[in-house]
Amino acid sequence: MTQQEMHKIKDCRILIIGYGSLSEFISDELQNIGFCRIRRSDDLSDIADFDIVIVVNTGQPTAAVPILYPFDFIEGGGVIVRLPGDDIGVPDDADMRIWAARYMSGYCAFWNMEDCEWLVASLPLIMKGESSAQAQRTAAVICARISANIAVGRVVKHFPRFYLADNRSLLSIK
């Protein structure tokens, strides 16, 4: 990144909705690329002094900033980006991770996308609530890259599109 891009990172505000240890991986990756003012929280109160807020729950906030939803899908990671004005339309009673895994696997099948078989194979484990530290790291790397791209003004895919990578792809997304 250029010096100008590094400066833009310091002025960017992004909300990341994560959970558990995933938020720790995301925080580490964000710091590695230059984000400094990061806060992990259980709610959205008192976030004005932070550029990156990682909210440790799966609620559906309404905010005038980009919102990233990273997911651990056992064999890989995924991220949905919601820009201001996007409506994801997740049912109120839905488990966001299960909803996202079903949505992304269905999207991949409908559009005949390649390299999504691992997600379909992981669905039973995701439904059981299993997780993977490697998949959390993969999601964190994707999330940090998207955050940097948003910060410097690059175009990012946003809902209904998404980012998805298997754990073996981790090296290629850095």
CSV table of N, CA and C in Angstrom, one decimal:
chain,number,residue,atom,x,y,z
A,1,MET,N,0.8,-1.2,0.0
A,1,MET,CA,0.0,0.0,0.0
A,1,MET,C,0.9,1.3,0.0
A,2,THR,N,0.4,2.3,-0.7
A,2,THR,CA,1.1,3.5,-0.7
A,2,THR,C,0.9,4.3,0.6
A,3,GLN,N,1.7,5.3,0.9
A,3,GLN,CA,1.5,6.1,2.1
A,3,GLN,C,0.1,6.8,2.1
A,4,GLN,N,-0.3,7.2,0.9
A,4,GLN,CA,-1.6,7.9,0.8
A,4,GLN,C,-2.7,6.9,1.2
A,5,GLU,N,-2.6,5.6,0.7
A,5,GLU,CA,-3.6,4.6,1.1
A,5,GLU,C,-3.6,4.3,2.6
A,6,MET,N,-2.4,4.2,3.1
A,6,MET,CA,-2.2,4.0,4.6
A,6,MET,C,-2.9,5.1,5.4
A,7,HIS,N,-2.8,6.4,4.9
A,7,HIS,CA,-3.5,7.5,5.6
A,7,HIS,C,-5.0,7.3,5.5
A,8,LYS,N,-5.5,6.9,4.3
A,8,LYS,CA,-7.0,6.7,4.2
A,8,LYS,C,-7.5,5.6,5.1
A,9,ILE,N,-6.7,4.6,5.4
A,9,ILE,CA,-7.1,3.5,6.3
A,9,ILE,C,-7.4,4.1,7.7
A,10,LYS,N,-6.6,5.1,8.1
A,10,LYS,CA,-6.8,5.7,9.4
A,10,LYS,C,-8.2,6.5,9.5
A,11,ASP,N,-8.7,6.9,8.4
A,11,ASP,CA,-10.0,7.7,8.4
A,11,ASP,C,-11.2,6.9,8.0
A,12,CYS,N,-11.1,5.6,7.9
A,12,CYS,CA,-12.2,4.8,7.4
A,12,CYS,C,-13.0,4.2,8.6
A,13,ARG,N,-14.3,4.2,8.5
A,13,ARG,CA,-15.1,3.6,9.5
A,13,ARG,C,-15.8,2.4,8.9
A,14,ILE,N,-15.7,1.2,9.6
A,14,ILE,CA,-16.3,0.0,9.2
A,14,ILE,C,-16.9,-0.7,10.4
A,15,LEU,N,-18.0,-1.4,10.2
A,15,LEU,CA,-18.5,-2.2,11.3
A,15,LEU,C,-18.4,-3.7,10.9
A,16,ILE,N,-17.9,-4.5,11.7
A,16,ILE,CA,-17.7,-5.9,11.4
A,16,ILE,C,-18.5,-6.7,12.5
A,17,ILE,N,-19.4,-7.6,12.0
A,17,ILE,CA,-20.2,-8.4,12.9
A,17,ILE,C,-19.6,-9.8,12.9
A,18,GLY,N,-19.0,-10.1,14.0
A,18,GLY,CA,-18.3,-11.4,14.1
A,18,GLY,C,-18.8,-12.1,15.3
A,19,TYR,N,-18.1,-13.1,15.7
A,19,TYR,CA,-18.5,-13.9,16.9
A,19,TYR,C,-17.2,-14.6,17.5
A,20,GLY,N,-17.3,-14.7,18.8
A,20,GLY,CA,-16.2,-15.5,19.5
A,20,GLY,C,-14.8,-15.2,19.1
A,21,SER,N,-14.0,-16.2,18.9
A,21,SER,CA,-12.6,-16.1,18.6
A,21,SER,C,-12.4,-15.5,17.2
A,22,LEU,N,-13.4,-15.6,16.3
A,22,LEU,CA,-13.2,-15.0,15.0
A,22,LEU,C,-12.9,-13.5,15.1
A,23,SER,N,-13.4,-12.8,16.1
A,23,SER,CA,-13.1,-11.4,16.2
A,23,SER,C,-11.7,-11.2,16.6
A,24,GLU,N,-11.1,-12.1,17.3
A,24,GLU,CA,-9.6,-11.9,17.6
A,24,GLU,C,-8.8,-12.1,16.4
A,25,PHE,N,-9.1,-13.0,15.5
A,25,PHE,CA,-8.3,-13.2,14.3
A,25,PHE,C,-8.5,-12.0,13.4
A,26,ILE,N,-9.7,-11.4,13.3
A,26,ILE,CA,-10.0,-10.2,12.5
A,26,ILE,C,-9.2,-9.1,13.0
A,27,SER,N,-9.2,-8.8,14.3
A,27,SER,CA,-8.5,-7.7,14.9
A,27,SER,C,-7.0,-7.8,14.6
A,28,ASP,N,-6.4,-9.0,14.7
A,28,ASP,CA,-5.0,-9.2,14.4
A,28,ASP,C,-4.7,-8.8,12.9
A,29,GLU,N,-5.6,-9.3,12.0
A,29,GLU,CA,-5.3,-9.1,10.6
A,29,GLU,C,-5.5,-7.6,10.3
A,30,LEU,N,-6.5,-7.0,10.9
A,30,LEU,CA,-6.7,-5.5,10.6
A,30,LEU,C,-5.5,-4.7,11.1
A,31,GLN,N,-4.9,-5.1,12.3
A,31,GLN,CA,-3.8,-4.4,12.8
A,31,GLN,C,-2.6,-4.6,11.9
A,32,ASN,N,-2.4,-5.8,11.3
A,32,ASN,CA,-1.3,-6.1,10.4
A,32,ASN,C,-1.3,-5.2,9.2
A,33,ILE,N,-2.5,-4.8,8.7
A,33,ILE,CA,-2.5,-3.9,7.5
A,33,ILE,C,-2.6,-2.4,7.8
A,34,GLY,N,-2.6,-2.1,9.1
A,34,GLY,CA,-2.5,-0.6,9.4
A,34,GLY,C,-3.7,0.0,10.1
A,35,PHE,N,-4.8,-0.8,10.3
A,35,PHE,CA,-5.9,-0.2,11.1
A,35,PHE,C,-5.5,-0.2,12.5
A,36,CYS,N,-5.7,1.0,13.2
A,36,CYS,CA,-5.2,1.2,14.6
A,36,CYS,C,-6.4,1.2,15.6
A,37,ARG,N,-7.4,2.0,15.3
A,37,ARG,CA,-8.4,2.2,16.3
A,37,ARG,C,-9.6,1.2,16.1
A,38,ILE,N,-9.3,0.0,16.7
A,38,ILE,CA,-10.2,-1.1,16.6
A,38,ILE,C,-10.8,-1.4,18.0
A,39,ARG,N,-12.1,-1.6,18.0
A,39,ARG,CA,-12.7,-1.9,19.3
A,39,ARG,C,-13.6,-3.2,19.1
A,40,ARG,N,-13.4,-4.1,20.0
A,40,ARG,CA,-14.3,-5.3,20.1
A,40,ARG,C,-15.3,-5.0,21.2
A,41,SER,N,-16.6,-5.3,20.9
A,41,SER,CA,-17.7,-5.0,21.8
A,41,SER,C,-18.8,-6.0,21.7
A,42,ASP,N,-19.6,-6.0,22.7
A,42,ASP,CA,-20.8,-6.8,22.7
A,42,ASP,C,-22.1,-6.1,22.2
A,43,ASP,N,-21.9,-4.8,21.9
A,43,ASP,CA,-23.1,-4.0,21.4
A,43,ASP,C,-22.6,-2.8,20.6
A,44,LEU,N,-23.5,-2.0,20.2
A,44,LEU,CA,-23.2,-0.9,19.3
A,44,LEU,C,-23.1,0.4,20.1
A,45,SER,N,-23.2,0.4,21.4
A,45,SER,CA,-23.1,1.7,22.1
A,45,SER,C,-21.7,2.2,22.2
A,46,ASP,N,-21.5,3.5,22.2
A,46,ASP,CA,-20.2,4.1,22.4
A,46,ASP,C,-19.2,3.7,21.4
A,47,ILE,N,-19.5,3.8,20.1
A,47,ILE,CA,-18.6,3.4,19.1
A,47,ILE,C,-18.0,4.6,18.3
A,48,ALA,N,-18.3,5.8,18.7
A,48,ALA,CA,-18.0,7.0,18.0
A,48,ALA,C,-16.5,7.2,17.9
A,49,ASP,N,-15.7,6.8,18.8
A,49,ASP,CA,-14.2,7.1,18.8
A,49,ASP,C,-13.4,6.0,18.1
A,50,PHE,N,-14.1,5.1,17.5
A,50,PHE,CA,-13.3,4.0,16.8
A,50,PHE,C,-13.6,3.9,15.4
A,51,ASP,N,-12.6,3.5,14.6
A,51,ASP,CA,-12.8,3.4,13.1
A,51,ASP,C,-13.3,2.0,12.8
A,52,ILE,N,-12.8,1.0,13.4
A,52,ILE,CA,-13.3,-0.3,13.2
A,52,ILE,C,-13.9,-0.9,14.5
A,53,VAL,N,-15.1,-1.3,14.4
A,53,VAL,CA,-15.8,-1.9,15.5
A,53,VAL,C,-16.1,-3.3,15.2
A,54,ILE,N,-15.6,-4.2,15.9
A,54,ILE,CA,-16.0,-5.6,15.7
A,54,ILE,C,-17.0,-6.0,16.8
A,55,VAL,N,-18.2,-6.2,16.4
A,55,VAL,CA,-19.3,-6.4,17.3
A,55,VAL,C,-19.4,-8.0,17.4
A,56,VAL,N,-19.3,-8.5,18.6
A,56,VAL,CA,-19.3,-9.9,18.9
A,56,VAL,C,-20.7,-10.4,19.1
A,57,ASN,N,-21.5,-10.4,18.0
A,57,ASN,CA,-22.9,-11.0,18.0
A,57,ASN,C,-23.3,-11.1,16.6
A,58,THR,N,-24.5,-11.6,16.4
A,58,THR,CA,-25.0,-11.7,15.0
A,58,THR,C,-26.2,-10.9,14.7
A,59,GLY,N,-26.4,-9.8,15.5
A,59,GLY,CA,-27.6,-9.0,15.3
A,59,GLY,C,-27.5,-8.3,13.9
A,60,GLN,N,-28.6,-7.6,13.6
A,60,GLN,CA,-28.7,-6.9,12.3
A,60,GLN,C,-28.8,-5.4,12.6
A,61,PRO,N,-27.6,-4.7,12.7
A,61,PRO,CA,-27.7,-3.3,13.0
A,61,PRO,C,-28.0,-2.5,11.8
A,62,THR,N,-28.5,-1.3,12.0
A,62,THR,CA,-28.7,-0.4,10.9
A,62,THR,C,-27.6,0.7,11.2
A,63,ALA,N,-26.7,0.9,10.3
A,63,ALA,CA,-25.6,1.8,10.4
A,63,ALA,C,-25.3,2.5,9.1
A,64,ALA,N,-24.8,3.7,9.1
A,64,ALA,CA,-24.5,4.4,7.8
A,64,ALA,C,-23.1,4.1,7.4
A,65,VAL,N,-22.5,3.0,7.7
A,65,VAL,CA,-21.2,2.6,7.3
A,65,VAL,C,-21.2,1.2,6.7
A,66,PRO,N,-20.2,0.8,6.0
A,66,PRO,CA,-20.2,-0.6,5.5
A,66,PRO,C,-20.1,-1.5,6.6
A,67,ILE,N,-20.9,-2.6,6.5
A,67,ILE,CA,-20.9,-3.7,7.5
A,67,ILE,C,-20.4,-5.0,6.9
A,68,LEU,N,-19.4,-5.6,7.5
A,68,LEU,CA,-18.9,-6.9,7.0
A,68,LEU,C,-19.3,-8.0,8.0
A,69,TYR,N,-19.8,-9.1,7.4
A,69,TYR,CA,-20.2,-10.3,8.1
A,69,TYR,C,-19.3,-11.4,7.7
A,70,PRO,N,-18.3,-11.7,8.5
A,70,PRO,CA,-17.4,-12.9,8.2
A,70,PRO,C,-17.9,-14.2,8.8
A,71,PHE,N,-17.6,-15.3,8.1
A,71,PHE,CA,-18.1,-16.6,8.6
A,71,PHE,C,-17.0,-17.6,8.5
A,72,ASP,N,-17.0,-18.5,9.5
A,72,ASP,CA,-16.2,-19.7,9.5
A,72,ASP,C,-17.1,-20.8,8.9
A,73,PHE,N,-16.7,-21.4,7.8
A,73,PHE,CA,-17.4,-22.4,7.1
A,73,PHE,C,-16.6,-23.7,7.2
A,74,ILE,N,-15.9,-24.0,8.2
A,74,ILE,CA,-15.1,-25.2,8.5
A,74,ILE,C,-14.0,-25.4,7.5
A,75,GLU,N,-14.3,-25.6,6.2
A,75,GLU,CA,-13.2,-25.8,5.2
A,75,GLU,C,-12.8,-24.5,4.5
A,76,GLY,N,-13.4,-23.4,4.9
A,76,GLY,CA,-13.0,-22.1,4.4
A,76,GLY,C,-13.7,-21.0,5.1
A,77,GLY,N,-13.6,-19.8,4.5
A,77,GLY,CA,-14.2,-18.7,5.1
A,77,GLY,C,-15.0,-17.9,4.1
A,78,GLY,N,-16.0,-17.1,4.5
A,78,GLY,CA,-16.7,-16.3,3.7
A,78,GLY,C,-17.0,-14.9,4.3
A,79,VAL,N,-17.3,-13.9,3.5
A,79,VAL,CA,-17.7,-12.6,4.0
A,79,VAL,C,-18.8,-12.0,3.1
A,80,ILE,N,-19.8,-11.5,3.8
A,80,ILE,CA,-20.9,-10.7,3.1
A,80,ILE,C,-20.6,-9.3,3.4
A,81,VAL,N,-20.7,-8.4,2.4
A,81,VAL,CA,-20.5,-7.0,2.7
A,81,VAL,C,-21.9,-6.3,2.5
A,82,ARG,N,-22.3,-5.5,3.4
A,82,ARG,CA,-23.5,-4.8,3.3
A,82,ARG,C,-23.1,-3.3,3.3
A,83,LEU,N,-23.4,-2.7,2.2
A,83,LEU,CA,-23.1,-1.2,2.1
A,83,LEU,C,-24.4,-0.5,2.5
A,84,PRO,N,-24.3,0.8,2.9
A,84,PRO,CA,-25.5,1.5,3.2
A,84,PRO,C,-26.5,1.5,2.1
A,85,GLY,N,-27.7,1.1,2.5
A,85,GLY,CA,-28.8,1.0,1.5
A,85,GLY,C,-29.0,-0.5,1.1
A,86,ASP,N,-28.1,-1.4,1.3
A,86,ASP,CA,-28.3,-2.8,1.0
A,86,ASP,C,-29.2,-3.4,2.0
A,87,ASP,N,-30.1,-4.3,1.5
A,87,ASP,CA,-31.0,-5.0,2.4
A,87,ASP,C,-30.7,-6.5,2.3
A,88,ILE,N,-30.1,-7.1,3.3
A,88,ILE,CA,-29.8,-8.5,3.2
A,88,ILE,C,-31.0,-9.4,3.4
A,89,GLY,N,-32.0,-9.0,4.2
A,89,GLY,CA,-33.2,-9.7,4.3
A,89,GLY,C,-33.1,-11.0,5.0
A,90,VAL,N,-32.3,-11.1,6.1
A,90,VAL,CA,-32.1,-12.3,6.9
A,90,VAL,C,-33.3,-12.4,7.8
A,91,PRO,N,-34.0,-13.6,7.9
A,91,PRO,CA,-35.1,-13.7,8.8
A,91,PRO,C,-34.6,-13.5,10.2
A,92,ASP,N,-35.5,-12.8,11.0
A,92,ASP,CA,-35.1,-12.5,12.4
A,92,ASP,C,-34.7,-13.6,13.3
A,93,ASP,N,-35.3,-14.8,13.0
A,93,ASP,CA,-35.0,-16.0,13.9
A,93,ASP,C,-33.9,-16.8,13.3
A,94,ALA,N,-33.2,-16.4,12.2
A,94,ALA,CA,-32.2,-17.2,11.6
A,94,ALA,C,-30.9,-17.1,12.3
A,95,ASP,N,-30.1,-18.2,12.3
A,95,ASP,CA,-28.7,-18.2,12.7
A,95,ASP,C,-28.0,-17.7,11.4
A,96,MET,N,-27.4,-16.5,11.6
A,96,MET,CA,-26.8,-15.8,10.4
A,96,MET,C,-25.7,-16.7,9.7
A,97,ARG,N,-25.0,-17.5,10.5
A,97,ARG,CA,-23.9,-18.4,9.8
A,97,ARG,C,-24.6,-19.5,9.0
A,98,ILE,N,-25.6,-20.1,9.5
A,98,ILE,CA,-26.3,-21.2,8.8
A,98,ILE,C,-27.0,-20.5,7.6
A,99,TRP,N,-27.7,-19.4,7.8
A,99,TRP,CA,-28.3,-18.7,6.7
A,99,TRP,C,-27.3,-18.4,5.5
A,100,ALA,N,-26.2,-17.8,5.9
A,100,ALA,CA,-25.2,-17.5,4.9
A,100,ALA,C,-24.6,-18.7,4.2
A,101,ALA,N,-24.4,-19.8,4.9
A,101,ALA,CA,-23.8,-21.0,4.3
A,101,ALA,C,-24.8,-21.5,3.3
A,102,ARG,N,-26.1,-21.6,3.6
A,102,ARG,CA,-27.1,-22.0,2.7
A,102,ARG,C,-27.3,-21.1,1.5
A,103,TYR,N,-27.3,-19.8,1.8
A,103,TYR,CA,-27.4,-18.8,0.7
A,103,TYR,C,-26.2,-18.9,-0.2
A,104,MET,N,-25.0,-18.9,0.3
A,104,MET,CA,-23.8,-18.9,-0.6
A,104,MET,C,-23.8,-20.2,-1.4
A,105,SER,N,-24.1,-21.4,-0.8
A,105,SER,CA,-24.0,-22.6,-1.5
A,105,SER,C,-25.1,-22.7,-2.6
A,106,GLY,N,-26.3,-22.1,-2.3
A,106,GLY,CA,-27.3,-22.1,-3.3
A,106,GLY,C,-27.0,-21.1,-4.4
A,107,TYR,N,-26.4,-20.0,-4.1
A,107,TYR,CA,-26.0,-19.0,-5.1
A,107,TYR,C,-24.9,-19.7,-6.0
A,108,CYS,N,-24.0,-20.4,-5.4
A,108,CYS,CA,-22.9,-21.1,-6.2
A,108,CYS,C,-23.5,-22.1,-7.1
A,109,ALA,N,-24.5,-22.9,-6.6
A,109,ALA,CA,-25.1,-23.9,-7.4
A,109,ALA,C,-25.9,-23.3,-8.6
A,110,PHE,N,-26.7,-22.2,-8.3
A,110,PHE,CA,-27.5,-21.6,-9.3
A,110,PHE,C,-26.7,-21.0,-10.4
A,111,TRP,N,-25.6,-20.4,-10.1
A,111,TRP,CA,-24.7,-19.7,-11.1
A,111,TRP,C,-23.6,-20.7,-11.6
A,112,ASN,N,-23.6,-21.9,-11.2
A,112,ASN,CA,-22.6,-22.9,-11.6
A,112,ASN,C,-21.2,-22.4,-11.3
A,113,MET,N,-21.0,-21.9,-10.2
A,113,MET,CA,-19.7,-21.4,-9.8
A,113,MET,C,-18.8,-22.5,-9.4
A,114,GLU,N,-17.5,-22.4,-9.8
A,114,GLU,CA,-16.5,-23.5,-9.5
A,114,GLU,C,-16.0,-23.2,-8.1
A,115,ASP,N,-15.4,-24.3,-7.5
A,115,ASP,CA,-14.7,-24.3,-6.3
A,115,ASP,C,-15.6,-24.0,-5.1
A,116,CYS,N,-16.8,-24.4,-5.1
A,116,CYS,CA,-17.7,-24.2,-4.0
A,116,CYS,C,-18.1,-25.5,-3.4
A,117,GLU,N,-17.6,-26.6,-3.9
A,117,GLU,CA,-18.1,-27.9,-3.4
A,117,GLU,C,-17.7,-28.1,-2.0
A,118,TRP,N,-16.6,-27.5,-1.5
A,118,TRP,CA,-16.2,-27.7,-0.1
A,118,TRP,C,-17.3,-27.1,0.8
A,119,LEU,N,-17.9,-26.0,0.4
A,119,LEU,CA,-19.0,-25.4,1.2
A,119,LEU,C,-20.2,-26.3,1.4
A,120,VAL,N,-20.6,-26.9,0.3
A,120,VAL,CA,-21.7,-27.8,0.3
A,120,VAL,C,-21.4,-29.0,1.2
A,121,ALA,N,-20.2,-29.5,1.1
A,121,ALA,CA,-19.8,-30.6,1.9
A,121,ALA,C,-19.7,-30.3,3.4
A,122,SER,N,-19.4,-29.0,3.7
A,122,SER,CA,-19.3,-28.6,5.1
A,122,SER,C,-20.7,-28.2,5.7
A,123,LEU,N,-21.7,-28.1,5.0
A,123,LEU,CA,-23.0,-27.8,5.5
A,123,LEU,C,-23.5,-28.6,6.7
A,124,PRO,N,-23.4,-29.9,6.7
A,124,PRO,CA,-23.8,-30.7,7.9
A,124,PRO,C,-23.0,-30.3,9.2
A,125,LEU,N,-21.7,-30.0,9.0
A,125,LEU,CA,-20.9,-29.6,10.2
A,125,LEU,C,-21.3,-28.2,10.7
A,126,ILE,N,-21.5,-27.3,9.7
A,126,ILE,CA,-22.0,-26.0,10.1
A,126,ILE,C,-23.3,-26.0,10.8
A,127,MET,N,-24.2,-26.9,10.3
A,127,MET,CA,-25.5,-27.1,11.0
A,127,MET,C,-25.4,-27.6,12.4
A,128,LYS,N,-24.3,-28.4,12.7
A,128,LYS,CA,-24.1,-28.9,14.0
A,128,LYS,C,-23.4,-27.9,14.9
A,129,GLY,N,-23.0,-26.7,14.3
A,129,GLY,CA,-22.3,-25.7,15.1
A,129,GLY,C,-20.8,-25.9,15.3
A,130,GLU,N,-20.2,-26.8,14.5
A,130,GLU,CA,-18.8,-27.0,14.6
A,130,GLU,C,-18.1,-25.7,14.0
A,131,SER,N,-16.8,-25.6,14.3
A,131,SER,CA,-16.0,-24.4,13.8
A,131,SER,C,-14.6,-24.9,13.6
A,132,SER,N,-13.8,-24.0,13.0
A,132,SER,CA,-12.5,-24.3,12.6
A,132,SER,C,-11.6,-23.1,12.8
A,133,ALA,N,-10.5,-23.2,13.5
A,133,ALA,CA,-9.6,-22.0,13.7
A,133,ALA,C,-9.0,-21.6,12.3
A,134,GLN,N,-8.7,-22.6,11.5
A,134,GLN,CA,-8.1,-22.3,10.2
A,134,GLN,C,-9.2,-21.5,9.3
A,135,ALA,N,-10.4,-21.9,9.4
A,135,ALA,CA,-11.5,-21.2,8.6
A,135,ALA,C,-11.7,-19.8,9.2
A,136,GLN,N,-11.5,-19.6,10.5
A,136,GLN,CA,-11.7,-18.3,11.1
A,136,GLN,C,-10.5,-17.4,10.6
A,137,ARG,N,-9.3,-18.0,10.5
A,137,ARG,CA,-8.2,-17.2,10.0
A,137,ARG,C,-8.4,-16.8,8.5
A,138,THR,N,-9.0,-17.8,7.7
A,138,THR,CA,-9.3,-17.5,6.3
A,138,THR,C,-10.3,-16.3,6.2
A,139,ALA,N,-11.4,-16.4,7.0
A,139,ALA,CA,-12.4,-15.3,7.0
A,139,ALA,C,-11.8,-14.0,7.4
A,140,ALA,N,-10.9,-14.1,8.4
A,140,ALA,CA,-10.2,-12.8,8.9
A,140,ALA,C,-9.4,-12.2,7.8
A,141,VAL,N,-8.6,-13.0,7.1
A,141,VAL,CA,-7.8,-12.4,6.0
A,141,VAL,C,-8.7,-11.8,4.9
A,142,ILE,N,-9.7,-12.5,4.6
A,142,ILE,CA,-10.7,-11.9,3.6
A,142,ILE,C,-11.2,-10.6,4.1
A,143,CYS,N,-11.7,-10.6,5.3
A,143,CYS,CA,-12.3,-9.4,6.0
A,143,CYS,C,-11.3,-8.2,6.0
A,144,ALA,N,-10.1,-8.5,6.3
A,144,ALA,CA,-9.1,-7.4,6.4
A,144,ALA,C,-8.8,-6.8,5.0
A,145,ARG,N,-8.7,-7.7,4.0
A,145,ARG,CA,-8.5,-7.2,2.6
A,145,ARG,C,-9.6,-6.4,2.2
A,146,ILE,N,-10.9,-6.8,2.4
A,146,ILE,CA,-12.0,-6.0,2.0
A,146,ILE,C,-12.0,-4.7,2.8
A,147,SER,N,-11.7,-4.7,4.0
A,147,SER,CA,-11.7,-3.5,4.8
A,147,SER,C,-10.7,-2.5,4.2
A,148,ALA,N,-9.5,-3.0,3.8
A,148,ALA,CA,-8.5,-2.1,3.2
A,148,ALA,C,-9.0,-1.6,1.9
A,149,ASN,N,-9.6,-2.4,1.1
A,149,ASN,CA,-10.2,-1.9,-0.2
A,149,ASN,C,-11.2,-0.9,0.0
A,150,ILE,N,-12.1,-1.1,1.0
A,150,ILE,CA,-13.1,0.0,1.3
A,150,ILE,C,-12.5,1.3,1.7
A,151,ALA,N,-11.5,1.1,2.6
A,151,ALA,CA,-10.8,2.3,3.1
A,151,ALA,C,-10.1,3.2,2.0
A,152,VAL,N,-9.6,2.5,1.0
A,152,VAL,CA,-8.9,3.3,-0.1
A,152,VAL,C,-9.8,3.6,-1.3
A,153,GLY,N,-11.0,3.2,-1.2
A,153,GLY,CA,-12.0,3.6,-2.2
A,153,GLY,C,-12.1,2.6,-3.4
A,154,ARG,N,-11.6,1.4,-3.2
A,154,ARG,CA,-11.7,0.4,-4.3
A,154,ARG,C,-13.2,-0.1,-4.3
A,155,VAL,N,-13.6,-0.6,-5.4
A,155,VAL,CA,-14.9,-1.2,-5.5
A,155,VAL,C,-14.8,-2.6,-4.8
A,156,VAL,N,-15.8,-2.9,-4.0
A,156,VAL,CA,-15.9,-4.2,-3.4
A,156,VAL,C,-17.3,-4.9,-3.8
A,157,LYS,N,-17.3,-6.2,-3.8
A,157,LYS,CA,-18.5,-6.9,-4.0
A,157,LYS,C,-19.4,-6.7,-2.8
A,158,HIS,N,-20.7,-6.5,-3.0
A,158,HIS,CA,-21.6,-6.4,-1.8
A,158,HIS,C,-22.8,-7.2,-2.1
A,159,PHE,N,-23.6,-7.4,-1.1
A,159,PHE,CA,-24.8,-8.2,-1.2
A,159,PHE,C,-25.7,-7.8,-2.4
A,160,PRO,N,-26.0,-8.8,-3.2
A,160,PRO,CA,-26.2,-10.2,-3.0
A,160,PRO,C,-24.9,-11.0,-3.3
A,161,ARG,N,-23.8,-10.4,-3.8
A,161,ARG,CA,-22.6,-11.1,-4.0
A,161,ARG,C,-21.8,-11.2,-2.7
A,162,PHE,N,-20.8,-12.0,-2.7
A,162,PHE,CA,-20.0,-12.3,-1.5
A,162,PHE,C,-18.6,-12.7,-1.8
A,163,TYR,N,-17.8,-12.9,-0.8
A,163,TYR,CA,-16.5,-13.4,-0.9
A,163,TYR,C,-16.4,-14.8,-0.2
A,164,LEU,N,-15.7,-15.7,-0.9
A,164,LEU,CA,-15.7,-17.1,-0.4
A,164,LEU,C,-14.3,-17.7,-0.8
A,165,ALA,N,-13.6,-18.3,0.1
A,165,ALA,CA,-12.4,-19.0,-0.2
A,165,ALA,C,-12.2,-20.2,0.7
A,166,ASP,N,-11.6,-21.2,0.1
A,166,ASP,CA,-11.3,-22.4,1.0
A,166,ASP,C,-10.0,-22.1,1.7
A,167,ASN,N,-9.8,-22.9,2.7
A,167,ASN,CA,-8.6,-22.7,3.6
A,167,ASN,C,-7.3,-22.8,2.8
A,168,ARG,N,-7.3,-23.6,1.7
A,168,ARG,CA,-6.1,-23.8,0.9
A,168,ARG,C,-5.8,-22.5,0.2
A,169,SER,N,-6.8,-21.7,-0.1
A,169,SER,CA,-6.6,-20.4,-0.8
A,169,SER,C,-6.0,-19.3,0.0
A,170,LEU,N,-5.8,-19.5,1.3
A,170,LEU,CA,-5.4,-18.4,2.2
A,170,LEU,C,-4.2,-17.7,1.7
A,171,LEU,N,-3.2,-18.4,1.2
A,171,LEU,CA,-2.0,-17.7,0.7
A,171,LEU,C,-2.3,-16.8,-0.5
A,172,SER,N,-3.3,-17.2,-1.4
A,172,SER,CA,-3.5,-16.4,-2.6
A,172,SER,C,-4.4,-15.1,-2.3
A,173,ILE,N,-5.0,-15.0,-1.1
A,173,ILE,CA,-5.8,-13.8,-0.8
A,173,ILE,C,-5.1,-12.8,0.0
A,174,LYS,N,-3.9,-13.1,0.4
A,174,LYS,CA,-3.1,-12.1,1.2
A,174,LYS,C,-2.6,-11.0,0.2
